[in-house]
Amino acid sequence: MTEDAAGQLHPYDVVIVGAGIPGLTLALALRGSGLRVAVVDALAPEQAAQRSRVYALTLLTRRIWQGIGFWHTVAPQLQPFHTIHLSDTGQNVVRFRSQDGPRCRDAAPGIGYVGEHQAILPTLQAQVGATVDWYCPAELMELRRAGRPIHLHLRHQGEVKVLSAPLVVGADGAQSPVRQWAGIPTWGWGYWQSCLTTILEPQFDHGGIAYERFWPSGPFAILPLPAGRCGIVWTIPHAEAHRLRQVTPSTFLNHLAPVYGSQMGELQVQGERQVFPVRLMQARRYVATGVALIGDAAHGCHPVGGQGLNLGIRDAASLAQVLREAVQRGEDIGDLRVLRRYQRWRWPENLWSLLFTDLLNRVFSNQFWPLVFLRRLGLLLLRALTPLRRLALAFMTGYLGRPPRLNDSSG
Ligand SMILES: Cc1cc2nc3c(=O)[nH]c(=O)nc-3n(C[C@H](O)[C@H](O)[C@H](O)COP(=O)(O)OP(=O)(O)OC[C@H]3O[C@@H](n4cnc5c(N)ncnc54)[C@H](O)[C@@H]3O)c2cc1C
């Protein structure tokens, strides 16, 4: 048996590598399950919370967070939106409103929410608190199979520590060291575009409307934030994105004006400008004996439609349900037969979402006239037919899939 410098092996049932939002959603969803959980991250909690990113969150994410008792603490920091204003080159507007949203028992005001990483992650960290053991920051030195359990060798607080668990969850992002160690291959492709993001302060309030505008260069999203601010996610070719990140704020705003529109008056740049390359990625498997992948470790997609984090939160809730049921039946939670239940559930559902974001990006960033005709027809139908709008929204919010069963609705 391997031991750490102090001669100790730290035994757990589940070690979650990656304390981002999906990783900590899983930790919270396992609260009260009887499983001993440890969380490992390369960053200290306060460092991890510094990331500047804005997320659109779906009604299913709200329902999951309600189910694990997190919604009531995070909701005051989120901006609800009641309308999604979708357009193609500034025309053919379709408005999705609250009444087009999925009909669910806990029907919520609004059609979705927007929140900042810097607000959501610290709130989640505080709520997870002492329900798990934290190894953050820690350097993950080695993973090793020692018979059934997996041993994780970490450098933490100046010491080498060895954690042992029958299940290691890779919630460690797109480069996932856990996925690489488990030898799980991926497939996917890069796009010709990058995403430029920043936060703006408009002259007039956004009025709780989110915008998704399709331009030939790529989709452009305006996400309403608390205090009248807006986050933007602007998909444009790589070179253009890097150039616009570096120009002065006034030159940037001049370029932005035609795609943003004048509905909110004058704009001021409030946040730093960041550029992210965009990739589609799906791990060929989400599980191996003693290993499960969630969030960006398992998949990655184009940010159009704001899917990535929402999919990761669904992964976390689904895996928690599978593990809880396995515990109740007295099964080994690291057993491949148990973990495959999670894979059968999430792998195909995520694949549909990834391919849908790919299709949206390709169809709308294209000036080939038959495609232009088809998408305009599609938008006309969406505008005219409420059931079609409902169906589209149910798909984008995950309500067409199998939602995880949840414990309570304390939100
Ligand atoms: C421009 C842009 C806009 C987006 N907008 C939206 C949106 O509106 N809505 C939406 O749902 N999604 C959106 N996404 C997607 C979303 O950002 C990701 O899906 C989400 O952040 C993935 O979370 P994660 O925790 O799985 O991975 P990450 O956020 O990458 O977190 C991984 C964690 O693992 C840790 N880690 C990494 N390596 C190690 C290691 N070796 N040891 C220990 N820990 C490690 C990291 O420190 C980190 O805490 C957007 C993405 C982009 C690029």
XYZ file of N, CA, C and O and ligand atoms in Angstrom, residues 17-23 40-43 48 51 53-56 138 140 171-174 177 195 197 223 233 276 294-297 303 306-310, ligand 1:
209
model
N -11.453 15.672 -9.238
C -10.311 16.500 -9.660
C -10.881 17.621 -10.533
O -11.435 17.361 -11.604
N -10.765 18.858 -10.060
C -11.348 20.008 -10.768
C -12.481 20.583 -9.943
O -13.557 19.990 -9.864
N -12.202 21.736 -9.309
C -13.217 22.356 -8.447
C -13.846 23.547 -9.149
O -14.033 24.608 -8.567
N -14.179 23.355 -10.436
C -14.945 24.368 -11.161
C -16.430 24.188 -10.831
O -16.790 23.447 -9.899
N -17.291 24.818 -11.611
C -18.723 24.789 -11.277
C -19.304 23.371 -11.420
O -20.008 22.904 -10.521
N -18.988 22.601 -12.499
C -19.527 21.230 -12.546
C -18.974 20.348 -11.422
O -19.725 19.593 -10.794
N -17.672 20.460 -11.137
C -17.058 19.642 -10.082
C -17.724 19.900 -8.736
O -18.059 18.963 -7.995
N -9.992 18.152 -5.449
C -8.594 18.529 -5.723
C -8.596 19.544 -6.857
O -9.268 19.339 -7.870
N -7.863 20.637 -6.706
C -7.731 21.580 -7.829
C -6.319 22.158 -7.832
O -5.696 22.318 -6.775
N -5.856 22.475 -9.034
C -4.525 23.069 -9.170
C -4.494 24.486 -8.591
O -3.429 24.989 -8.231
N -5.661 25.121 -8.509
C -5.723 26.507 -8.032
C -6.326 26.568 -6.632
O -7.179 25.740 -6.275
N -9.275 30.392 -8.348
C -10.206 29.775 -9.322
C -11.400 30.688 -9.557
O -11.982 30.699 -10.643
N -11.673 34.032 -12.472
C -11.876 33.993 -13.922
C -13.012 34.948 -14.336
O -14.061 35.002 -13.698
N -15.710 35.410 -16.702
C -16.545 34.806 -17.744
C -18.017 34.945 -17.365
O -18.367 34.914 -16.192
N -18.817 35.130 -18.386
C -20.256 35.312 -18.185
C -20.961 34.091 -18.772
O -20.643 33.671 -19.886
N -21.896 33.513 -18.017
C -22.602 32.321 -18.486
C -24.096 32.591 -18.612
O -24.701 33.162 -17.695
N -24.678 32.118 -19.724
C -26.138 32.028 -19.813
C -26.518 30.691 -19.195
O -25.909 29.668 -19.505
N -3.339 22.098 -5.204
C -2.516 20.894 -5.116
C -1.989 20.558 -6.500
O -2.660 20.803 -7.502
N -1.225 17.685 -8.942
C -1.520 16.266 -9.151
C -0.276 15.641 -9.789
O 0.026 15.881 -10.949
N -13.134 16.382 -13.507
C -13.909 17.606 -13.790
C -12.878 18.693 -14.058
O -13.053 19.841 -13.674
N -11.775 18.286 -14.694
C -10.570 19.106 -14.762
C -10.361 19.768 -16.129
O -9.227 19.995 -16.550
N -11.458 20.073 -16.804
C -11.373 20.937 -17.981
C -10.906 20.259 -19.254
O -10.632 19.051 -19.287
N -10.809 21.055 -20.322
C -10.593 20.533 -21.676
C -9.318 19.693 -21.807
O -9.275 18.742 -22.580
N -6.163 16.096 -17.227
C -5.140 15.098 -16.908
C -5.754 13.744 -16.539
O -5.162 12.702 -16.837
N -13.605 33.453 -29.967
C -14.621 34.257 -29.280
C -13.947 35.392 -28.550
O -13.006 35.170 -27.779
N -14.623 38.228 -25.776
C -15.619 38.527 -24.738
C -15.208 39.783 -23.968
O -14.007 40.065 -23.818
N -25.501 39.302 -23.349
C -26.069 38.640 -22.170
C -26.298 39.680 -21.078
O -25.342 40.305 -20.598
N -20.385 37.969 -26.228
C -19.573 36.860 -26.759
C -19.645 37.026 -28.275
O -20.679 36.784 -28.892
N -10.875 33.595 -26.848
C -10.817 32.139 -26.650
C -10.922 31.448 -27.996
O -11.839 31.745 -28.765
N -16.723 14.566 -16.361
C -17.868 15.482 -16.469
C -17.371 16.827 -16.984
O -16.177 17.142 -16.918
N -18.294 17.648 -17.478
C -17.963 19.009 -17.915
C -17.031 19.017 -19.105
O -17.035 18.096 -19.937
N -16.177 20.043 -19.181
C -15.290 20.204 -20.332
C -14.257 19.084 -20.454
O -13.620 18.942 -21.493
N -14.063 18.296 -19.412
C -13.176 17.128 -19.524
C -13.802 16.103 -20.460
O -13.101 15.332 -21.117
N -19.560 28.234 -28.290
C -20.357 28.919 -27.264
C -21.740 29.402 -27.736
O -22.526 29.839 -26.912
N -24.937 29.197 -25.580
C -24.568 29.082 -24.166
C -24.818 27.695 -23.581
O -25.516 27.557 -22.577
N -24.246 26.661 -24.193
C -24.547 25.294 -23.763
C -23.531 24.687 -22.787
O -23.900 23.952 -21.884
N -22.218 24.978 -22.986
C -21.135 24.208 -22.351
C -21.286 23.972 -20.856
O -21.287 22.822 -20.405
N -21.409 25.029 -20.090
C -21.485 24.861 -18.635
C -22.780 24.147 -18.246
O -22.792 23.298 -17.353
N -23.860 24.495 -18.935
C -25.146 23.850 -18.623
C -25.071 22.334 -18.813
O -25.611 21.576 -18.013
C -16.281 32.531 -24.668
C -17.034 31.458 -23.965
C -18.342 31.696 -23.557
C -19.066 30.703 -22.928
N -20.362 30.953 -22.550
C -21.082 29.992 -21.968
C -22.446 30.227 -21.583
O -23.020 31.313 -21.800
N -23.143 29.216 -20.989
C -22.570 28.000 -20.782
O -23.251 27.100 -20.260
N -21.272 27.749 -21.094
C -20.534 28.705 -21.676
N -19.222 28.459 -22.009
C -18.622 27.144 -21.689
C -18.113 27.113 -20.233
O -17.201 28.167 -20.003
C -17.405 25.779 -19.953
O -18.194 24.725 -20.430
C -17.199 25.592 -18.441
O -16.404 26.646 -17.921
C -16.527 24.247 -18.162
O -16.310 24.094 -16.783
P -15.342 22.929 -16.230
O -15.296 23.122 -14.752
O -15.765 21.624 -16.803
O -13.920 23.243 -16.857
P -12.965 24.447 -16.468
O -13.774 25.681 -16.314
O -11.853 24.435 -17.447
O -12.439 24.072 -15.003
C -11.564 22.997 -14.807
C -11.065 23.011 -13.380
O -10.093 21.980 -13.253
C -8.919 22.499 -12.681
N -7.760 21.762 -13.193
C -7.268 21.766 -14.446
N -6.153 21.002 -14.510
C -5.969 20.491 -13.270
C -4.981 19.633 -12.698
N -3.945 19.159 -13.390
N -5.091 19.324 -11.389
C -6.117 19.799 -10.642
N -7.060 20.625 -11.138
C -6.996 20.969 -12.429
C -8.909 23.965 -13.081
O -8.109 24.749 -12.189
C -10.381 24.321 -13.001
O -10.775 24.714 -11.716
C -18.481 29.443 -22.670
C -17.160 29.207 -23.077
C -16.443 30.198 -23.729
C -15.029 29.929 -24.163
